[in-house]
PDB file of C-alpha atoms in Angstrom:
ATOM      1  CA  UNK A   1      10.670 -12.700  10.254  1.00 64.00           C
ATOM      2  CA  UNK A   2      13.809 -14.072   8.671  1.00 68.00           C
ATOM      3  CA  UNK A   3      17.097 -12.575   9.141  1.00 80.00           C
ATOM      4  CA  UNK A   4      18.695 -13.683   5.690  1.00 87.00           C
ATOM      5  CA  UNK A   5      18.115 -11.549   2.629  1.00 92.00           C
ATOM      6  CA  UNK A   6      14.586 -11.170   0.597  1.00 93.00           C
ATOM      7  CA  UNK A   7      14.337 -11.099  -2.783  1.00 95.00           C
ATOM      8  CA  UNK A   8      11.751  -8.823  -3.628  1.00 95.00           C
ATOM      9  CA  UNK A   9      10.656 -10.833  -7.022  1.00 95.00           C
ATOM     10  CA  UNK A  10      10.638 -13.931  -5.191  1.00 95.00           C
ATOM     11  CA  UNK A  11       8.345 -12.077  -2.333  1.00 95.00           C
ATOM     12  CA  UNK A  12       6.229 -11.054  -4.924  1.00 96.00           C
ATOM     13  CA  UNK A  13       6.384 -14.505  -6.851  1.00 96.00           C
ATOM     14  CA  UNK A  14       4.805 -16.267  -4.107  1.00 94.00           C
ATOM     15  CA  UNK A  15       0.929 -14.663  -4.214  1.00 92.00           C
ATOM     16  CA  UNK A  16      -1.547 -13.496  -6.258  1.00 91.00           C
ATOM     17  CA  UNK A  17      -3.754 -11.680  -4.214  1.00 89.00           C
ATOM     18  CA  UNK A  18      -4.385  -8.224  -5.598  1.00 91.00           C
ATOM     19  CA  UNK A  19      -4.301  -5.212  -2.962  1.00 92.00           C
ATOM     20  CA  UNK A  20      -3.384  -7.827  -0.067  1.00 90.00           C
ATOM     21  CA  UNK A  21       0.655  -6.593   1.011  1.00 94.00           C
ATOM     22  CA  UNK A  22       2.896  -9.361   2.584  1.00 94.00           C
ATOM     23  CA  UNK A  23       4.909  -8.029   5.391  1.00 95.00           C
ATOM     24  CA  UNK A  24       8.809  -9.031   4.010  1.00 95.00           C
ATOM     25  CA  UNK A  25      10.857  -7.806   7.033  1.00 94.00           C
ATOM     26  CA  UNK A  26      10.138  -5.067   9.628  1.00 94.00           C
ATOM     27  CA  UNK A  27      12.217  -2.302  11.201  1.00 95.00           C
ATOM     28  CA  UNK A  28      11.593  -1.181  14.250  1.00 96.00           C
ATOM     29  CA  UNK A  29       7.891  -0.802  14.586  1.00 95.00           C
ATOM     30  CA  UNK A  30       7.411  -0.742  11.181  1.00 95.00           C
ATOM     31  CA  UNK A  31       6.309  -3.184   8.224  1.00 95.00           C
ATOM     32  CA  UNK A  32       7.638  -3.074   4.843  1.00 95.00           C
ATOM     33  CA  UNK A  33       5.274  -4.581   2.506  1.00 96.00           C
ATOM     34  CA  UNK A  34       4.906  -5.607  -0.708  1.00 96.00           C
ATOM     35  CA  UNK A  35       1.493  -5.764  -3.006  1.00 96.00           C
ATOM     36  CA  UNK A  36       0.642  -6.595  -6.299  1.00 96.00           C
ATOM     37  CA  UNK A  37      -2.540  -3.765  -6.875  1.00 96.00           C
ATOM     38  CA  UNK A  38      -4.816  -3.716 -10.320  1.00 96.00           C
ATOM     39  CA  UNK A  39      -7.267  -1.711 -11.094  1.00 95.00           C
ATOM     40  CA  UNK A  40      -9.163   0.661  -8.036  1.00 91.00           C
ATOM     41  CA  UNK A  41      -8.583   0.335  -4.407  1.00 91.00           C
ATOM     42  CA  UNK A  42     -11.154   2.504  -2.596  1.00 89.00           C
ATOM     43  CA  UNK A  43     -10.940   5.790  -0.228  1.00 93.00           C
ATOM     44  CA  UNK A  44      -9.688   5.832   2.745  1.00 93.00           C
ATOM     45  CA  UNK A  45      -7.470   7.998   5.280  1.00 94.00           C
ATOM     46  CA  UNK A  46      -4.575   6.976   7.782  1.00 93.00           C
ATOM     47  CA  UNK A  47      -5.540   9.018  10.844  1.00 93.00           C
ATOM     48  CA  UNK A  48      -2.888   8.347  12.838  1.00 92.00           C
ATOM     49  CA  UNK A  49       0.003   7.512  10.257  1.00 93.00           C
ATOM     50  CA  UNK A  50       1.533   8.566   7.248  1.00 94.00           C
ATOM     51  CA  UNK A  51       1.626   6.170   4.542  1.00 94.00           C
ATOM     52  CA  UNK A  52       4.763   5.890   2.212  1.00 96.00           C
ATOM     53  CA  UNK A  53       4.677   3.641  -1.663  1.00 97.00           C
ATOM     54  CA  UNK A  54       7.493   2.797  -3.691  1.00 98.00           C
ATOM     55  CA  UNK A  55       6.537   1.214  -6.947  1.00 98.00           C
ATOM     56  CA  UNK A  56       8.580  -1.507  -7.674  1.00 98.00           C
ATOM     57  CA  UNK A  57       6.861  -2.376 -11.370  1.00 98.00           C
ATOM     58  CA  UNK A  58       4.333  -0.470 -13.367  1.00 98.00           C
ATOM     59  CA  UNK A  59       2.989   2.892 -12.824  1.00 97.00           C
ATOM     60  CA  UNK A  60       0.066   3.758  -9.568  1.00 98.00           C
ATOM     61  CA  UNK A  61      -2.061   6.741  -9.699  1.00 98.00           C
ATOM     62  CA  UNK A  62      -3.544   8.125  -6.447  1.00 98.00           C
ATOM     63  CA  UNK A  63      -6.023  10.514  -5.753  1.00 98.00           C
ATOM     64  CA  UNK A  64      -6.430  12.825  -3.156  1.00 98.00           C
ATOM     65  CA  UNK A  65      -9.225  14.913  -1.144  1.00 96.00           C
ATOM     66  CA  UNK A  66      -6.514  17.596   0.285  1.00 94.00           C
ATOM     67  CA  UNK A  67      -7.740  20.920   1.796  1.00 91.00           C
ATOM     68  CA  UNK A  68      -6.741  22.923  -1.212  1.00 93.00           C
ATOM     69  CA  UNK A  69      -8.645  20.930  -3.284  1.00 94.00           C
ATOM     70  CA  UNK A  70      -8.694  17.442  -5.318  1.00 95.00           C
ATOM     71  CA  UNK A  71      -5.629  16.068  -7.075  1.00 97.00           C
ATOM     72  CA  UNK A  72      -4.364  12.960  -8.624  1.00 98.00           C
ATOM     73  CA  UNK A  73      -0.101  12.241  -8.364  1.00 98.00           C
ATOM     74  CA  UNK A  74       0.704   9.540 -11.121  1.00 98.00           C
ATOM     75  CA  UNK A  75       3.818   7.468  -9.386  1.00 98.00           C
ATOM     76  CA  UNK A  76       5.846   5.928 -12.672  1.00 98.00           C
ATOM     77  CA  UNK A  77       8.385   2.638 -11.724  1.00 98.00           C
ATOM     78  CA  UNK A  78      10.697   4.018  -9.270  1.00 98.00           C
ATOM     79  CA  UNK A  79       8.570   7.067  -7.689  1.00 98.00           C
ATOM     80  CA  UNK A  80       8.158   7.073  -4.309  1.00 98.00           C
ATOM     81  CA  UNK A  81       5.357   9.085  -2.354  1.00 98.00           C
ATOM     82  CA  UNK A  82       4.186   9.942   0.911  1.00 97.00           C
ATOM     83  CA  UNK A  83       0.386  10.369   1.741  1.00 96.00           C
ATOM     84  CA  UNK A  84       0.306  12.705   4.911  1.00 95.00           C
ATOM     85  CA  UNK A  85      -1.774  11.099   7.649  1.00 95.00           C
ATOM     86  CA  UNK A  86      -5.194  12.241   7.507  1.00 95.00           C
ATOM     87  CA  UNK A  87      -5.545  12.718   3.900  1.00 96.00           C
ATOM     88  CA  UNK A  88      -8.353  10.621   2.080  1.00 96.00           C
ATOM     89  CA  UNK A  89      -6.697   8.850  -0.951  1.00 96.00           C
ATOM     90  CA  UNK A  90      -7.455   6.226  -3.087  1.00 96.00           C
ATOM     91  CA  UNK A  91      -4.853   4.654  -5.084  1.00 97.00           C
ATOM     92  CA  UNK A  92      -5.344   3.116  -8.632  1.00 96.00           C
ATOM     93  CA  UNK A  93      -3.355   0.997 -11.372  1.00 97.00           C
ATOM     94  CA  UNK A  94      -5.085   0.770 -14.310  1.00 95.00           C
ATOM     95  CA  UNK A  95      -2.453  -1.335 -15.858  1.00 96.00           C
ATOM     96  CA  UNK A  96      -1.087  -3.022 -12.426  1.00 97.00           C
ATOM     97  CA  UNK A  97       1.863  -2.343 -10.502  1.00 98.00           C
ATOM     98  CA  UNK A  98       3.712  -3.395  -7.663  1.00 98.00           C
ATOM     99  CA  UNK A  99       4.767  -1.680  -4.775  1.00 98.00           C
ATOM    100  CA  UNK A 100       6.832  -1.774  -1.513  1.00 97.00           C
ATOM    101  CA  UNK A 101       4.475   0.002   1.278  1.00 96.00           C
ATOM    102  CA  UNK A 102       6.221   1.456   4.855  1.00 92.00           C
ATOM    103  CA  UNK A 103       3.875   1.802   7.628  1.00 92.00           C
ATOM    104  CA  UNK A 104       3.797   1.043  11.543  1.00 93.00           C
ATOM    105  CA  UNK A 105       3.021  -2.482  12.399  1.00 94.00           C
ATOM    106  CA  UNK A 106      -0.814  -3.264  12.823  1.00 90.00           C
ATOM    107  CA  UNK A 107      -1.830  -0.794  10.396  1.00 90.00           C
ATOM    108  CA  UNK A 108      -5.097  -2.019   8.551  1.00 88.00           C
ATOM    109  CA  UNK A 109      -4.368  -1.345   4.481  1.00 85.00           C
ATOM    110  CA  UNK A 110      -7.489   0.494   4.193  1.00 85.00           C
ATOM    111  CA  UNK A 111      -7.188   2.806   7.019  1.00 82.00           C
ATOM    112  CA  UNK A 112      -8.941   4.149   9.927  1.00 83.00           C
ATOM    113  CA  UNK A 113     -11.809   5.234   7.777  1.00 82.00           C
ATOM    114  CA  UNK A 114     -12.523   3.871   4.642  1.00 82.00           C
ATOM    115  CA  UNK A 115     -15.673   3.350   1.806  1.00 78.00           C
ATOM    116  CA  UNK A 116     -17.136  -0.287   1.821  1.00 80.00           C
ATOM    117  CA  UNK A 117     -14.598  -2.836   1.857  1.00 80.00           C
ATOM    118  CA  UNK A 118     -15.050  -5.021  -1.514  1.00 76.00           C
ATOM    119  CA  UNK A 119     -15.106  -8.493  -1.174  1.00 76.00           C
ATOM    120  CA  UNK A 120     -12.061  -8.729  -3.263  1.00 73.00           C
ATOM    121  CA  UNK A 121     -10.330  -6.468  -0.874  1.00 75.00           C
ATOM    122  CA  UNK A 122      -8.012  -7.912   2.111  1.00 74.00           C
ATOM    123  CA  UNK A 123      -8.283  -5.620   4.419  1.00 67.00           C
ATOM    124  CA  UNK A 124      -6.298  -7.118   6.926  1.00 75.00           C
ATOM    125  CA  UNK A 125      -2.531  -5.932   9.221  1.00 81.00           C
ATOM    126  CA  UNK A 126      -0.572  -7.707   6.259  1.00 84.00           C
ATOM    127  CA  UNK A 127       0.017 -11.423   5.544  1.00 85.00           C
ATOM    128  CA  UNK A 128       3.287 -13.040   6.956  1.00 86.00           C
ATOM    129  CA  UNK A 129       5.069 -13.687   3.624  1.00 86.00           C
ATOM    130  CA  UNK A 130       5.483 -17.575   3.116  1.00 82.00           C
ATOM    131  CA  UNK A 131       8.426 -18.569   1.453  1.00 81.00           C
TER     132      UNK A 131
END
């Protein structure tokens, strides 16, 4: 991890790879990532971890299983939105989006249970950006 400044455009500038974060610093135990995401990611739940978005860029929808019933948040540029850990969700950007992601190093993007992983899908700890 560097120790100068990130710009966030150039982070995102330097991969294409949809719903495959790059980890751009980390603080304490934690990764901040961003992704470029299109279209659907699949469901999944963080048992053991919440999981935090920030869209940078476009607008993400995500959908949740919660106990009182299923509901979908839509997340415009500038929302930012916790998924308690647990909860089954499956985020969307019909139109594409970026966003900055918070969660505890190691963390695999799709969770600790999850549908089939598409091939498409990188469903990996994070990337080390590569500047």
């Amino acid at each position: 991890m560097s120790n100068d400044p990130i710009a966030l455009t150039q982070a995102l500038a330097s991969f294409d790879t949809l719903w495959s974060p790059r980890i751009v610093t980390r603080v304490n135990d934690y990764d901040v990532r961003v992704a470029k995401v299109e279209g659907e990611h699949l469901w999944h739940a963080h048992d053991d971890t919440d999981e935090f978005f920030l869209v940078l860029t476009g607008d993400l929808h995500i959908s949740l299983r919660e106990p009182a019933g299923a509901r979908t948040v839509h997340l415009p540029q500038g929302s930012v939105f916790t998924v308690p850990r647990g909860t089954e969700h499956k985020p969307h950007a019909p139109t594409g989006a970026t966003i900055l992601l918070f969660e505890p190093t190691g963390t695999p993007t799709v969770g600790t249970r999850h549908d089939p992983v598409p091939t498409h899908v990188d469903a990996t700890t994070g990337h080390t950006l590569n500047l």
